[in-house]
Amino acid sequence: MIGKISKGTGFKGCVNYVLGKPDARLLTAEGVLTDSIQTITDCFQTQRMMKPNIRQPVGHISLSYAPEDTPRMTDETLVSLAKEYMQKMGIRDTQYIIARHNYQKHPHVHIVFNRVDNNGRTISDRNDCYRNIKVCKELKEKYGLYFGKGKDRVRTHRLKGSDKTKYEIYHAVKNSLGKSNSWKQFISELSKQGIKTEFKYRGKSNVIQGLSLTKDGITFKASGIDRNFSYSKLDKQLGENNNQYQQGIGMTTNNGQPVIQHENTYTSSSNIAESLVGALGGLFTPTFNNADENAEAAFQRKLKKKKKKRINW
């Protein structure tokens, strides 16, 4: 069960959308004459004038249910759930209509209600998005409705803006994981799909503590896209630890963490080795000679001499 809330300024367009489709059926109504779309609109508009200064008197809610719940979703059940939903959302003592659409696989209804109630007061929309999520969850648990499993069921073609980009990254990561057995390959696969990968480090250390992904100029924490996309879980799922990743590009530290002094962003697999080698230089090929040993010995003798002086004094 998913509720989607919107508000508007005019009843005509909303009622036309809800009842004007060929497959639309009016299930129930309260406080309006149902002879035609025009009479319904006129009734809504008349009551709306009890508070003429309200900017958005139109309330519109779509309640959608999973295809798995279809056998249970009779007209009577849909009306009962819609009314209980409205009560929990504080939509009371006002005009409304409830209509059913059948053009999609999942059962769903549309509620149009007047935000100016029967007493001329405004029905509050404060925190309605958060309350909507809470009420839908309560009803799903109460009636044993189907809980969708994960983000794969989301119809991404209907999303816009950052939400659309987020789900595009989600599917790209899942697709890339299926093709990759190393971080190097995984980053390369994401790069092919226009996604930039950036590791987050703890302070100024070389310890990786997070991961972010960027597409079309929009950046998300990997764990914010999906909990299974945290750095540690991705690392485990790829079947390799950081030591194996660095072996693929030729460098490791003592603790197996990648060392990057100047550049923490991998834009493609082709330049990973170059950026790391350039940053590391010769850190892991130290040389020792006799001069170094003599200097160390002299330093230790001087230190012992100072200690002896303090004791004598």
Tab-separated table of C-alpha atoms in Angstrom:
chain	number	residue	atom	x	y	z
A	1	MET	CA	0.000	0.000	0.000
A	2	ILE	CA	1.426	3.353	-1.080
A	3	GLY	CA	-0.209	6.740	-0.653
A	4	LYS	CA	0.654	9.699	-2.855
A	5	ILE	CA	-0.599	13.113	-1.766
A	6	SER	CA	-1.003	16.245	-3.873
A	7	LYS	CA	-2.829	19.557	-3.532
A	8	GLY	CA	-4.233	21.941	-6.103
A	9	THR	CA	-6.103	25.167	-6.729
A	10	GLY	CA	-9.015	24.015	-8.920
A	11	PHE	CA	-11.456	21.125	-8.545
A	12	LYS	CA	-12.434	20.910	-12.211
A	13	GLY	CA	-9.153	19.526	-13.523
A	14	CYS	CA	-8.732	17.082	-10.639
A	15	VAL	CA	-12.269	15.667	-10.822
A	16	ASN	CA	-11.988	15.385	-14.605
A	17	TYR	CA	-8.753	13.394	-14.238
A	18	VAL	CA	-10.193	11.052	-11.598
A	19	LEU	CA	-13.581	10.400	-13.221
A	20	GLY	CA	-12.922	11.213	-16.878
A	21	LYS	CA	-10.949	8.070	-17.765
A	22	PRO	CA	-12.868	5.323	-19.620
A	23	ASP	CA	-12.130	2.730	-16.937
A	24	ALA	CA	-12.881	5.010	-13.939
A	25	ARG	CA	-15.681	4.043	-11.566
A	26	LEU	CA	-17.064	6.195	-8.773
A	27	LEU	CA	-17.243	3.953	-5.701
A	28	THR	CA	-18.629	6.353	-3.119
A	29	ALA	CA	-19.094	10.046	-2.385
A	30	GLU	CA	-19.903	12.265	0.582
A	31	GLY	CA	-21.449	15.749	0.557
A	32	VAL	CA	-21.653	16.181	-3.226
A	33	LEU	CA	-24.247	15.567	-5.922
A	34	THR	CA	-23.047	12.805	-8.230
A	35	ASP	CA	-25.243	13.418	-11.281
A	36	SER	CA	-22.223	14.426	-13.352
A	37	ILE	CA	-18.628	15.611	-13.154
A	38	GLN	CA	-19.928	19.164	-13.364
A	39	THR	CA	-22.295	18.817	-10.384
A	40	ILE	CA	-19.524	17.264	-8.289
A	41	THR	CA	-17.196	20.127	-9.214
A	42	ASP	CA	-19.859	22.741	-8.411
A	43	CYS	CA	-20.498	21.229	-4.963
A	44	PHE	CA	-16.797	21.244	-4.137
A	45	GLN	CA	-16.467	24.824	-5.352
A	46	THR	CA	-19.467	26.063	-3.350
A	47	GLN	CA	-18.070	24.777	-0.066
A	48	ARG	CA	-14.604	26.031	-0.931
A	49	MET	CA	-16.013	29.579	-0.956
A	50	MET	CA	-16.616	29.326	2.795
A	51	LYS	CA	-12.903	30.128	2.987
A	52	PRO	CA	-12.109	32.049	-0.218
A	53	ASN	CA	-8.545	32.956	0.754
A	54	ILE	CA	-7.260	29.383	0.864
A	55	ARG	CA	-4.685	28.899	-1.891
A	56	GLN	CA	-4.938	25.120	-2.367
A	57	PRO	CA	-8.408	23.848	-1.436
A	58	VAL	CA	-8.126	20.639	-3.481
A	59	GLY	CA	-6.866	17.509	-1.778
A	60	HIS	CA	-5.974	14.524	-3.968
A	61	ILE	CA	-4.654	11.171	-2.756
A	62	SER	CA	-3.974	7.999	-4.713
A	63	LEU	CA	-3.820	4.757	-2.734
A	64	SER	CA	-2.075	1.941	-4.596
A	65	TYR	CA	-1.779	-1.715	-3.635
A	66	ALA	CA	0.590	-4.451	-4.743
A	67	PRO	CA	-0.521	-6.834	-7.518
A	68	GLU	CA	-0.206	-9.626	-4.949
A	69	ASP	CA	-3.147	-8.080	-3.051
A	70	THR	CA	-5.422	-7.941	-6.113
A	71	PRO	CA	-7.641	-10.930	-5.227
A	72	ARG	CA	-8.560	-9.252	-1.922
A	73	MET	CA	-9.197	-5.794	-3.334
A	74	THR	CA	-12.951	-5.722	-3.909
A	75	ASP	CA	-14.683	-2.362	-4.256
A	76	GLU	CA	-15.967	-2.642	-0.684
A	77	THR	CA	-12.477	-3.362	0.681
A	78	LEU	CA	-10.947	-0.451	-1.209
A	79	VAL	CA	-13.587	1.942	0.112
A	80	SER	CA	-13.171	0.660	3.677
A	81	LEU	CA	-9.385	1.071	3.540
A	82	ALA	CA	-9.682	4.541	2.005
A	83	LYS	CA	-12.078	5.729	4.707
A	84	GLU	CA	-9.876	4.370	7.496
A	85	TYR	CA	-6.876	6.000	5.867
A	86	MET	CA	-8.676	9.374	5.767
A	87	GLN	CA	-9.692	9.111	9.421
A	88	LYS	CA	-6.104	8.417	10.491
A	89	MET	CA	-4.887	11.326	8.341
A	90	GLY	CA	-7.357	13.736	9.960
A	91	ILE	CA	-9.514	14.135	6.834
A	92	ARG	CA	-12.927	14.328	8.503
A	93	ASP	CA	-16.241	16.199	8.193
A	94	THR	CA	-15.675	17.235	4.603
A	95	GLN	CA	-16.743	16.465	1.034
A	96	TYR	CA	-14.989	13.675	-0.855
A	97	ILE	CA	-15.255	11.195	-3.675
A	98	ILE	CA	-13.490	7.828	-4.027
A	99	ALA	CA	-12.992	6.396	-7.526
A	100	ARG	CA	-11.300	3.243	-8.797
A	101	HIS	CA	-9.060	2.968	-11.865
A	102	ASN	CA	-8.414	-0.359	-13.597
A	103	TYR	CA	-5.959	0.509	-16.358
A	104	GLN	CA	-2.912	-0.745	-14.447
A	105	LYS	CA	-1.974	-4.150	-13.030
A	106	HIS	CA	-2.051	-2.994	-9.437
A	107	PRO	CA	-5.392	-1.991	-7.852
A	108	HIS	CA	-5.643	1.643	-6.814
A	109	VAL	CA	-8.167	4.328	-5.941
A	110	HIS	CA	-8.206	8.104	-6.089
A	111	ILE	CA	-9.589	10.285	-3.323
A	112	VAL	CA	-10.573	13.881	-4.032
A	113	PHE	CA	-11.550	15.869	-0.944
A	114	ASN	CA	-12.260	19.456	0.020
A	115	ARG	CA	-9.643	20.937	2.325
A	116	VAL	CA	-12.334	23.378	3.508
A	117	ASP	CA	-14.429	21.187	5.809
A	118	ASN	CA	-18.177	21.354	6.463
A	119	ASN	CA	-17.637	24.002	9.153
A	120	GLY	CA	-15.448	26.266	7.030
A	121	ARG	CA	-12.195	25.221	8.699
A	122	THR	CA	-9.051	24.193	6.820
A	123	ILE	CA	-7.953	20.574	7.012
A	124	SER	CA	-4.294	20.732	7.968
A	125	ASP	CA	-1.624	19.392	5.639
A	126	ARG	CA	1.162	19.756	8.191
A	127	ASN	CA	3.701	16.908	7.893
A	128	ASP	CA	1.222	15.043	5.722
A	129	CYS	CA	3.987	13.221	3.826
A	130	TYR	CA	5.406	11.743	7.036
A	131	ARG	CA	1.960	10.943	8.406
A	132	ASN	CA	1.084	9.280	5.103
A	133	ILE	CA	4.034	6.877	5.376
A	134	LYS	CA	3.150	6.038	8.976
A	135	VAL	CA	-0.557	5.428	8.257
A	136	CYS	CA	0.153	3.240	5.209
A	137	LYS	CA	2.542	1.116	7.261
A	138	GLU	CA	-0.032	0.756	10.060
A	139	LEU	CA	-2.728	-0.388	7.637
A	140	LYS	CA	-0.414	-2.826	5.886
A	141	GLU	CA	0.505	-4.416	9.198
A	142	LYS	CA	-3.080	-4.406	10.470
A	143	TYR	CA	-4.543	-6.133	7.411
A	144	GLY	CA	-1.539	-8.197	6.370
A	145	LEU	CA	-1.067	-6.407	3.064
A	146	TYR	CA	1.902	-7.135	0.861
A	147	PHE	CA	5.198	-5.427	1.703
A	148	GLY	CA	7.236	-4.754	-1.444
A	149	LYS	CA	10.708	-6.284	-1.384
A	150	GLY	CA	13.378	-3.721	-2.180
A	151	LYS	CA	13.690	-1.050	-4.825
A	152	ASP	CA	13.381	-3.337	-7.828
A	153	ARG	CA	9.610	-2.880	-7.811
A	154	VAL	CA	9.782	0.903	-8.166
A	155	ARG	CA	8.609	2.170	-11.555
A	156	THR	CA	11.614	4.340	-12.334
A	157	HIS	CA	10.144	5.628	-15.612
A	158	ARG	CA	7.674	7.676	-13.560
A	159	LEU	CA	10.335	9.310	-11.377
A	160	LYS	CA	11.881	12.732	-11.966
A	161	GLY	CA	14.932	14.725	-10.894
A	162	SER	CA	17.175	13.383	-8.135
A	163	ASP	CA	14.819	10.492	-7.379
A	164	LYS	CA	15.203	9.229	-10.921
A	165	THR	CA	18.996	9.593	-10.788
A	166	LYS	CA	19.108	7.749	-7.468
A	167	TYR	CA	17.303	4.727	-8.862
A	168	GLU	CA	19.392	4.797	-12.031
A	169	ILE	CA	22.500	4.536	-9.858
A	170	TYR	CA	20.861	1.756	-7.841
A	171	HIS	CA	20.248	-0.374	-10.932
A	172	ALA	CA	23.692	0.462	-12.346
A	173	VAL	CA	25.391	-0.726	-9.146
A	174	LYS	CA	23.422	-3.969	-9.126
A	175	ASN	CA	24.252	-4.550	-12.782
A	176	SER	CA	27.940	-3.768	-12.249
A	177	LEU	CA	28.203	-6.053	-9.229
A	178	GLY	CA	27.008	-8.945	-11.359
A	179	LYS	CA	29.807	-8.317	-13.850
A	180	SER	CA	32.654	-7.545	-11.443
A	181	ASN	CA	34.976	-9.559	-9.248
A	182	SER	CA	37.224	-6.700	-8.147
A	183	TRP	CA	36.986	-3.053	-7.183
A	184	LYS	CA	38.913	-2.109	-10.290
A	185	GLN	CA	36.416	-3.822	-12.555
A	186	PHE	CA	33.460	-2.541	-10.546
A	187	ILE	CA	34.611	1.096	-10.846
A	188	SER	CA	35.218	0.628	-14.549
A	189	GLU	CA	31.700	-0.767	-15.110
A	190	LEU	CA	30.139	2.189	-13.272
A	191	SER	CA	32.273	4.619	-15.258
A	192	LYS	CA	30.908	3.173	-18.510
A	193	GLN	CA	27.434	4.104	-17.271
A	194	GLY	CA	28.417	7.682	-16.458
A	195	ILE	CA	28.817	7.161	-12.709
A	196	LYS	CA	31.831	8.494	-10.842
A	197	THR	CA	33.042	6.665	-7.736
A	198	GLU	CA	34.678	8.440	-4.813
A	199	PHE	CA	36.069	6.895	-1.632
A	200	LYS	CA	35.741	8.780	1.634
A	201	TYR	CA	38.651	8.598	4.071
A	202	ARG	CA	38.813	8.951	7.836
A	203	GLY	CA	40.392	12.322	8.538
A	204	LYS	CA	43.801	12.526	6.904
A	205	SER	CA	44.390	8.790	7.167
A	206	ASN	CA	44.307	6.186	4.427
A	207	VAL	CA	41.444	4.267	6.050
A	208	ILE	CA	38.366	4.120	3.833
A	209	GLN	CA	35.162	4.726	5.763
A	210	GLY	CA	32.627	5.383	3.024
A	211	LEU	CA	31.755	5.650	-0.622
A	212	SER	CA	29.828	8.146	-2.719
A	213	LEU	CA	28.487	7.880	-6.259
A	214	THR	CA	27.852	10.755	-8.670
A	215	LYS	CA	25.786	10.907	-11.829
A	216	ASP	CA	24.626	13.951	-13.806
A	217	GLY	CA	26.173	16.207	-11.162
A	218	ILE	CA	24.124	14.666	-8.335
A	219	THR	CA	26.029	12.883	-5.560
A	220	PHE	CA	24.679	10.277	-3.127
A	221	LYS	CA	26.230	8.332	-0.302
A	222	ALA	CA	26.313	4.741	-1.486
A	223	SER	CA	24.673	3.535	1.723
A	224	GLY	CA	21.976	6.192	1.219
A	225	ILE	CA	21.013	4.602	-2.089
A	226	ASP	CA	20.724	1.195	-0.458
A	227	ARG	CA	22.013	-0.194	2.830
A	228	ASN	CA	23.632	-3.059	0.977
A	229	PHE	CA	25.769	-0.556	-0.929
A	230	SER	CA	27.871	0.561	2.034
A	231	TYR	CA	31.617	0.307	1.421
A	232	SER	CA	32.080	-2.697	3.719
A	233	LYS	CA	29.175	-4.641	2.207
A	234	LEU	CA	30.217	-3.885	-1.354
A	235	ASP	CA	33.760	-4.951	-0.522
A	236	LYS	CA	32.478	-8.229	0.873
A	237	GLN	CA	30.140	-8.812	-2.059
A	238	LEU	CA	32.850	-8.264	-4.615
A	239	GLY	CA	34.654	-11.212	-3.047
A	240	GLU	CA	37.890	-9.327	-2.590
A	241	ASN	CA	39.463	-7.235	0.113
A	242	ASN	CA	41.486	-4.078	-0.419
A	243	ASN	CA	44.724	-6.018	-0.603
A	244	GLN	CA	43.525	-7.890	-3.667
A	245	TYR	CA	42.289	-4.686	-5.257
A	246	GLN	CA	45.645	-2.993	-4.774
A	247	GLN	CA	47.486	-6.057	-6.091
A	248	GLY	CA	45.538	-5.577	-9.314
A	249	ILE	CA	47.042	-2.116	-9.670
A	250	GLY	CA	50.405	-2.819	-8.079
A	251	MET	CA	50.448	-1.086	-4.654
A	252	THR	CA	49.380	-1.773	-1.050
A	253	THR	CA	50.051	-0.316	2.375
A	254	ASN	CA	50.911	-2.350	5.452
A	255	ASN	CA	47.277	-2.515	6.513
A	256	GLY	CA	45.948	-3.199	3.017
A	257	GLN	CA	44.283	0.204	2.561
A	258	PRO	CA	44.785	2.188	-0.642
A	259	VAL	CA	47.100	5.168	-0.382
A	260	ILE	CA	46.150	8.304	-2.305
A	261	GLN	CA	47.857	11.506	-1.259
A	262	HIS	CA	46.464	13.960	-3.777
A	263	GLU	CA	43.499	12.397	-5.563
A	264	ASN	CA	40.751	10.373	-3.890
A	265	THR	CA	38.407	10.099	-6.897
A	266	TYR	CA	38.593	7.265	-9.393
A	267	THR	CA	36.955	8.366	-12.613
A	268	SER	CA	37.817	5.295	-14.670
A	269	SER	CA	39.829	2.104	-14.382
A	270	SER	CA	42.339	3.196	-17.031
A	271	ASN	CA	43.954	5.886	-14.893
A	272	ILE	CA	43.810	4.196	-11.482
A	273	ALA	CA	47.307	2.781	-11.664
A	274	GLU	CA	48.797	6.029	-12.961
A	275	SER	CA	47.240	8.157	-10.224
A	276	LEU	CA	48.322	5.799	-7.447
A	277	VAL	CA	51.863	5.288	-8.675
A	278	GLY	CA	52.283	9.017	-9.214
A	279	ALA	CA	51.066	9.756	-5.727
A	280	LEU	CA	53.133	7.060	-4.041
A	281	GLY	CA	56.436	7.726	-5.751
A	282	GLY	CA	59.105	5.606	-4.083
A	283	LEU	CA	57.606	5.328	-0.625
A	284	PHE	CA	57.870	1.563	-0.588
A	285	THR	CA	61.394	1.224	-1.998
A	286	PRO	CA	63.513	2.713	0.829
A	287	THR	CA	67.319	2.385	0.707
A	288	PHE	CA	69.753	2.180	3.653
A	289	ASN	CA	73.493	2.835	3.760
A	290	ASN	CA	76.330	3.011	6.302
A	291	ALA	CA	75.920	6.747	6.799
A	292	ASP	CA	72.404	6.184	8.056
A	293	GLU	CA	73.584	3.528	10.506
A	294	ASN	CA	76.401	5.753	11.839
A	295	ALA	CA	74.026	8.666	12.340
A	296	GLU	CA	71.621	6.455	14.261
A	297	ALA	CA	74.415	5.135	16.510
A	298	ALA	CA	75.652	8.648	17.247
A	299	PHE	CA	72.139	9.746	18.158
A	300	GLN	CA	71.729	6.847	20.615
A	301	ARG	CA	75.122	7.636	22.299
A	302	LYS	CA	74.136	11.282	22.714
A	303	LEU	CA	70.811	10.261	24.242
A	304	LYS	CA	72.494	7.954	26.800
A	305	LYS	CA	74.970	10.724	27.726
A	306	LYS	CA	72.124	13.151	28.502
A	307	LYS	CA	70.384	10.570	30.698
A	308	LYS	CA	73.623	9.957	32.625
A	309	LYS	CA	74.068	13.706	33.258
A	310	ARG	CA	70.581	13.997	34.719
A	311	ILE	CA	71.255	11.070	37.060
A	312	ASN	CA	74.579	12.527	38.285
A	313	TRP	CA	73.052	15.901	38.961
